[in-house]
Amino acid sequence: MLYLYYAFLKEKLIILITINSIGFVIESAYLTIFMIYATKESRAFTTKLLVVFNVLSLAMIVGCTYSFVREKSRPKIVGWICAVFSVSVFAAPLSIMRQVIKTKSVEFMPFSLSFFLTICSVVWFFYGFLISDYYIAAPNILGFAFGLMQMGLYFVYKNKNAIKQHNQPSNESYETKVHDIISVELKSSLDKKLDNGLENESKKLDLEIVVLDCEEQVAGIAVIQSH
């Protein structure tokens, strides 16, 4: 958004306007998909960030530059602001790089993202250099450096990540073990119930035998008394 505003101030930067407009549409689609599937807390947090940085900050920059800055100086001031925000964007992956070093895993830092970040920085650097716009060229030097660092970390830790995944049990083997454990537990439980059932049946038969014996004895006594 800032570079769109900067391009409108500079004029004749059709490429910058076109590319950033396309990027704005794509990023809006990403955010829409995220908002649909994110949790309630994540949606609330993301909404706050969007309001603060994309609405209030942009409105403040546009309002201040139009109210307090002369027309000839506006591109320079906005260019500096764009450069600062670009540096912060390129510095953001430092947290991911720290996580890669700490966990020795590149699970959350795909190579394609680092590669295209580097290519993008190189292209924008030469574009800014060729049109003598150092507000575009300068921040991309940092982006190029961070892109190379990320790719370097990827090649250092990618094999360790593969070894880690190899050592971890697969879902299939885990499910098989769980199934075996459950089967053993069920069999043991059924055996206990069966044993208890047989024991109860045995007791029931013994009781019936005792009752029959008693009935026979009573019948015998009755016969004797009748004689």
Short mmCIF file of C-alpha atoms in Angstrom, two decimals:
data_model
loop_
_atom_site.label_atom_id
_atom_site.label_comp_id
_atom_site.label_asym_id
_atom_site.label_seq_id
_atom_site.Cartn_x
_atom_site.Cartn_y
_atom_site.Cartn_z
CA MET A 1 0.00 0.00 0.00
CA LEU A 2 2.79 2.44 0.87
CA TYR A 3 4.65 1.78 -2.37
CA LEU A 4 1.41 2.36 -4.28
CA TYR A 5 1.13 5.76 -2.63
CA TYR A 6 4.82 6.42 -3.35
CA ALA A 7 4.36 5.45 -7.02
CA PHE A 8 1.41 7.83 -7.39
CA LEU A 9 3.50 10.64 -5.91
CA LYS A 10 6.49 9.94 -8.16
CA GLU A 11 4.38 9.50 -11.32
CA LYS A 12 5.42 7.47 -14.39
CA LEU A 13 6.16 4.41 -12.22
CA ILE A 14 3.64 2.23 -14.03
CA ILE A 15 5.52 -1.00 -13.30
CA LEU A 16 5.59 -0.27 -9.58
CA ILE A 17 1.87 0.56 -9.56
CA THR A 18 0.95 -2.53 -11.59
CA ILE A 19 2.98 -5.04 -9.59
CA ASN A 20 1.96 -3.67 -6.19
CA SER A 21 -1.70 -3.60 -7.26
CA ILE A 22 -1.51 -7.28 -8.20
CA GLY A 23 0.28 -8.01 -4.94
CA PHE A 24 -2.42 -6.16 -3.02
CA VAL A 25 -5.13 -8.34 -4.60
CA ILE A 26 -3.23 -11.58 -3.92
CA GLU A 27 -2.46 -10.66 -0.31
CA SER A 28 -6.10 -9.70 0.22
CA ALA A 29 -7.11 -13.16 -1.01
CA TYR A 30 -4.62 -14.77 1.40
CA LEU A 31 -6.02 -12.75 4.30
CA THR A 32 -9.58 -13.64 3.35
CA ILE A 33 -8.79 -17.36 3.33
CA PHE A 34 -6.98 -17.01 6.66
CA MET A 35 -9.93 -15.19 8.22
CA ILE A 36 -12.32 -17.92 7.08
CA TYR A 37 -10.40 -20.81 8.63
CA ALA A 38 -8.59 -19.15 11.57
CA THR A 39 -9.69 -19.40 15.18
CA LYS A 40 -11.69 -16.62 16.79
CA GLU A 41 -8.63 -15.36 18.72
CA SER A 42 -6.44 -15.34 15.60
CA ARG A 43 -9.08 -13.46 13.62
CA ALA A 44 -9.39 -10.84 16.34
CA PHE A 45 -5.60 -10.37 16.56
CA THR A 46 -5.21 -10.16 12.77
CA THR A 47 -8.04 -7.65 12.53
CA LYS A 48 -6.31 -5.42 15.08
CA LEU A 49 -3.06 -5.55 13.10
CA LEU A 50 -4.86 -4.73 9.85
CA VAL A 51 -6.64 -1.77 11.42
CA VAL A 52 -3.47 -0.39 13.04
CA PHE A 53 -0.99 -0.88 10.18
CA ASN A 54 -3.08 -0.94 7.00
CA VAL A 55 -5.74 1.59 7.87
CA LEU A 56 -4.68 3.96 10.65
CA SER A 57 -0.97 4.10 9.77
CA LEU A 58 -1.61 4.62 6.07
CA ALA A 59 -4.27 7.25 6.76
CA MET A 60 -1.90 9.04 9.14
CA ILE A 61 0.97 9.01 6.61
CA VAL A 62 -1.23 10.27 3.77
CA GLY A 63 -2.84 12.91 5.97
CA CYS A 64 0.43 14.19 7.43
CA THR A 65 2.28 14.32 4.11
CA TYR A 66 -0.55 16.21 2.44
CA SER A 67 -1.06 18.57 5.38
CA PHE A 68 2.46 19.32 6.59
CA VAL A 69 4.84 18.48 3.72
CA ARG A 70 5.36 20.49 0.55
CA GLU A 71 4.45 18.81 -2.71
CA LYS A 72 8.04 18.60 -3.97
CA SER A 73 9.23 16.97 -0.74
CA ARG A 74 6.46 14.38 -0.46
CA PRO A 75 8.10 11.67 -2.65
CA LYS A 76 11.30 11.94 -0.62
CA ILE A 77 9.55 11.67 2.77
CA VAL A 78 7.29 8.84 1.66
CA GLY A 79 10.28 7.12 0.02
CA TRP A 80 12.12 7.08 3.35
CA ILE A 81 9.05 5.69 5.10
CA CYS A 82 8.73 2.97 2.44
CA ALA A 83 12.41 2.09 2.85
CA VAL A 84 12.03 1.73 6.63
CA PHE A 85 8.98 -0.51 6.28
CA SER A 86 10.76 -2.59 3.62
CA VAL A 87 13.70 -3.15 5.96
CA SER A 88 11.31 -4.29 8.71
CA VAL A 89 9.64 -6.70 6.27
CA PHE A 90 12.99 -8.18 5.23
CA ALA A 91 14.08 -8.43 8.88
CA ALA A 92 10.91 -10.31 9.89
CA PRO A 93 12.29 -13.75 8.81
CA LEU A 94 15.01 -13.39 11.47
CA SER A 95 12.63 -15.04 13.97
CA ILE A 96 12.23 -18.02 11.63
CA MET A 97 16.00 -18.23 11.13
CA ARG A 98 16.45 -18.24 14.91
CA GLN A 99 13.94 -21.07 15.19
CA VAL A 100 15.75 -23.05 12.49
CA ILE A 101 19.07 -22.71 14.34
CA LYS A 102 17.45 -23.60 17.68
CA THR A 103 15.50 -26.64 16.45
CA LYS A 104 17.93 -27.63 13.67
CA SER A 105 14.91 -28.13 11.43
CA VAL A 106 13.82 -26.31 8.25
CA GLU A 107 10.22 -27.45 8.58
CA PHE A 108 8.93 -23.88 8.87
CA MET A 109 11.31 -22.32 6.32
CA PRO A 110 10.66 -23.80 2.87
CA PHE A 111 13.43 -23.38 0.31
CA SER A 112 11.10 -22.01 -2.37
CA LEU A 113 10.15 -19.04 -0.17
CA SER A 114 13.79 -18.15 0.53
CA PHE A 115 14.76 -18.62 -3.12
CA PHE A 116 12.06 -16.36 -4.52
CA LEU A 117 12.69 -13.78 -1.81
CA THR A 118 16.28 -13.58 -3.03
CA ILE A 119 15.29 -13.39 -6.71
CA CYS A 120 12.65 -10.75 -5.98
CA SER A 121 15.16 -8.63 -4.05
CA VAL A 122 17.71 -8.84 -6.87
CA VAL A 123 15.18 -7.81 -9.53
CA TRP A 124 13.82 -4.89 -7.49
CA PHE A 125 17.37 -3.75 -6.68
CA PHE A 126 18.31 -3.53 -10.36
CA TYR A 127 14.99 -1.87 -11.19
CA GLY A 128 15.59 0.81 -8.55
CA PHE A 129 19.23 1.16 -9.59
CA LEU A 130 18.41 1.59 -13.29
CA ILE A 131 15.82 4.30 -12.66
CA SER A 132 18.08 5.90 -10.01
CA ASP A 133 15.49 5.39 -7.26
CA TYR A 134 17.47 4.37 -4.20
CA TYR A 135 14.38 4.22 -2.00
CA ILE A 136 13.54 1.09 -3.97
CA ALA A 137 17.07 -0.24 -4.53
CA ALA A 138 18.62 0.20 -1.06
CA PRO A 139 16.20 -1.92 1.05
CA ASN A 140 16.47 -4.80 -1.41
CA ILE A 141 20.19 -5.13 -0.69
CA LEU A 142 19.17 -6.23 2.80
CA GLY A 143 16.49 -8.50 1.33
CA PHE A 144 19.09 -10.14 -0.90
CA ALA A 145 21.43 -10.69 2.07
CA PHE A 146 18.71 -12.24 4.23
CA GLY A 147 17.59 -14.42 1.33
CA LEU A 148 21.11 -15.82 0.93
CA MET A 149 21.33 -16.42 4.68
CA GLN A 150 18.04 -18.34 4.67
CA MET A 151 19.12 -20.52 1.75
CA GLY A 152 22.43 -21.17 3.50
CA LEU A 153 20.62 -22.28 6.66
CA TYR A 154 18.36 -24.49 4.58
CA PHE A 155 21.32 -26.37 3.05
CA VAL A 156 22.98 -26.69 6.47
CA TYR A 157 19.96 -28.17 8.28
CA LYS A 158 17.93 -29.90 5.55
CA ASN A 159 19.69 -33.28 6.02
CA LYS A 160 19.28 -33.10 9.78
CA ASN A 161 15.58 -32.55 9.26
CA ALA A 162 15.44 -35.64 7.02
CA ILE A 163 17.24 -37.74 9.66
CA LYS A 164 14.83 -36.49 12.32
CA GLN A 165 11.84 -37.46 10.19
CA HIS A 166 13.40 -40.87 9.48
CA ASN A 167 13.85 -41.59 13.17
CA GLN A 168 10.30 -40.63 14.04
CA PRO A 169 7.77 -43.50 13.87
CA SER A 170 5.34 -43.32 11.01
CA ASN A 171 1.64 -42.83 11.62
CA GLU A 172 0.94 -46.30 10.25
CA SER A 173 3.31 -48.03 12.69
CA TYR A 174 1.98 -45.93 15.56
CA GLU A 175 -1.62 -46.83 14.71
CA THR A 176 -0.63 -50.51 14.46
CA LYS A 177 0.92 -50.42 17.92
CA VAL A 178 -2.12 -48.70 19.38
CA HIS A 179 -4.38 -51.27 17.71
CA ASP A 180 -2.32 -54.13 19.15
CA ILE A 181 -2.42 -52.64 22.65
CA ILE A 182 -6.18 -52.12 22.47
CA SER A 183 -6.65 -55.67 21.15
CA VAL A 184 -4.65 -57.14 24.05
CA GLU A 185 -6.59 -55.08 26.58
CA LEU A 186 -9.93 -56.12 25.09
CA LYS A 187 -8.91 -59.79 25.01
CA SER A 188 -7.80 -59.63 28.64
CA SER A 189 -11.06 -57.95 29.64
CA LEU A 190 -13.14 -60.52 27.76
CA ASP A 191 -11.18 -63.40 29.31
CA LYS A 192 -11.85 -62.00 32.78
CA LYS A 193 -15.54 -61.61 32.04
CA LEU A 194 -15.67 -65.11 30.60
CA ASP A 195 -13.92 -66.56 33.65
CA ASN A 196 -16.30 -64.71 35.95
CA GLY A 197 -19.25 -65.93 33.88
CA LEU A 198 -18.08 -69.55 34.04
CA GLU A 199 -17.49 -69.23 37.77
CA ASN A 200 -21.00 -67.83 38.26
CA GLU A 201 -22.49 -70.60 36.14
CA SER A 202 -20.58 -73.17 38.20
CA LYS A 203 -21.88 -71.65 41.42
CA LYS A 204 -25.40 -71.62 40.00
CA LEU A 205 -25.18 -75.32 39.09
CA ASP A 206 -23.85 -76.20 42.57
CA LEU A 207 -26.76 -74.33 44.14
CA GLU A 208 -29.26 -76.14 41.94
CA ILE A 209 -27.72 -79.49 42.95
CA VAL A 210 -28.00 -78.58 46.63
CA VAL A 211 -31.64 -77.56 46.15
CA LEU A 212 -32.40 -80.84 44.40
CA ASP A 213 -30.74 -82.81 47.21
CA CYS A 214 -32.83 -80.94 49.76
CA GLU A 215 -36.00 -81.60 47.82
CA GLU A 216 -35.17 -85.32 47.58
CA GLN A 217 -34.49 -85.49 51.31
CA VAL A 218 -37.79 -83.75 52.10
CA ALA A 219 -39.63 -86.12 49.78
CA GLY A 220 -37.98 -89.12 51.46
CA ILE A 221 -38.98 -87.90 54.92
CA ALA A 222 -42.54 -87.37 53.73
CA VAL A 223 -42.69 -90.94 52.37
CA ILE A 224 -41.37 -92.39 55.62
CA GLN A 225 -43.90 -90.43 57.68
CA SER A 226 -46.75 -91.62 55.47
CA HIS A 227 -45.86 -95.26 56.21
#
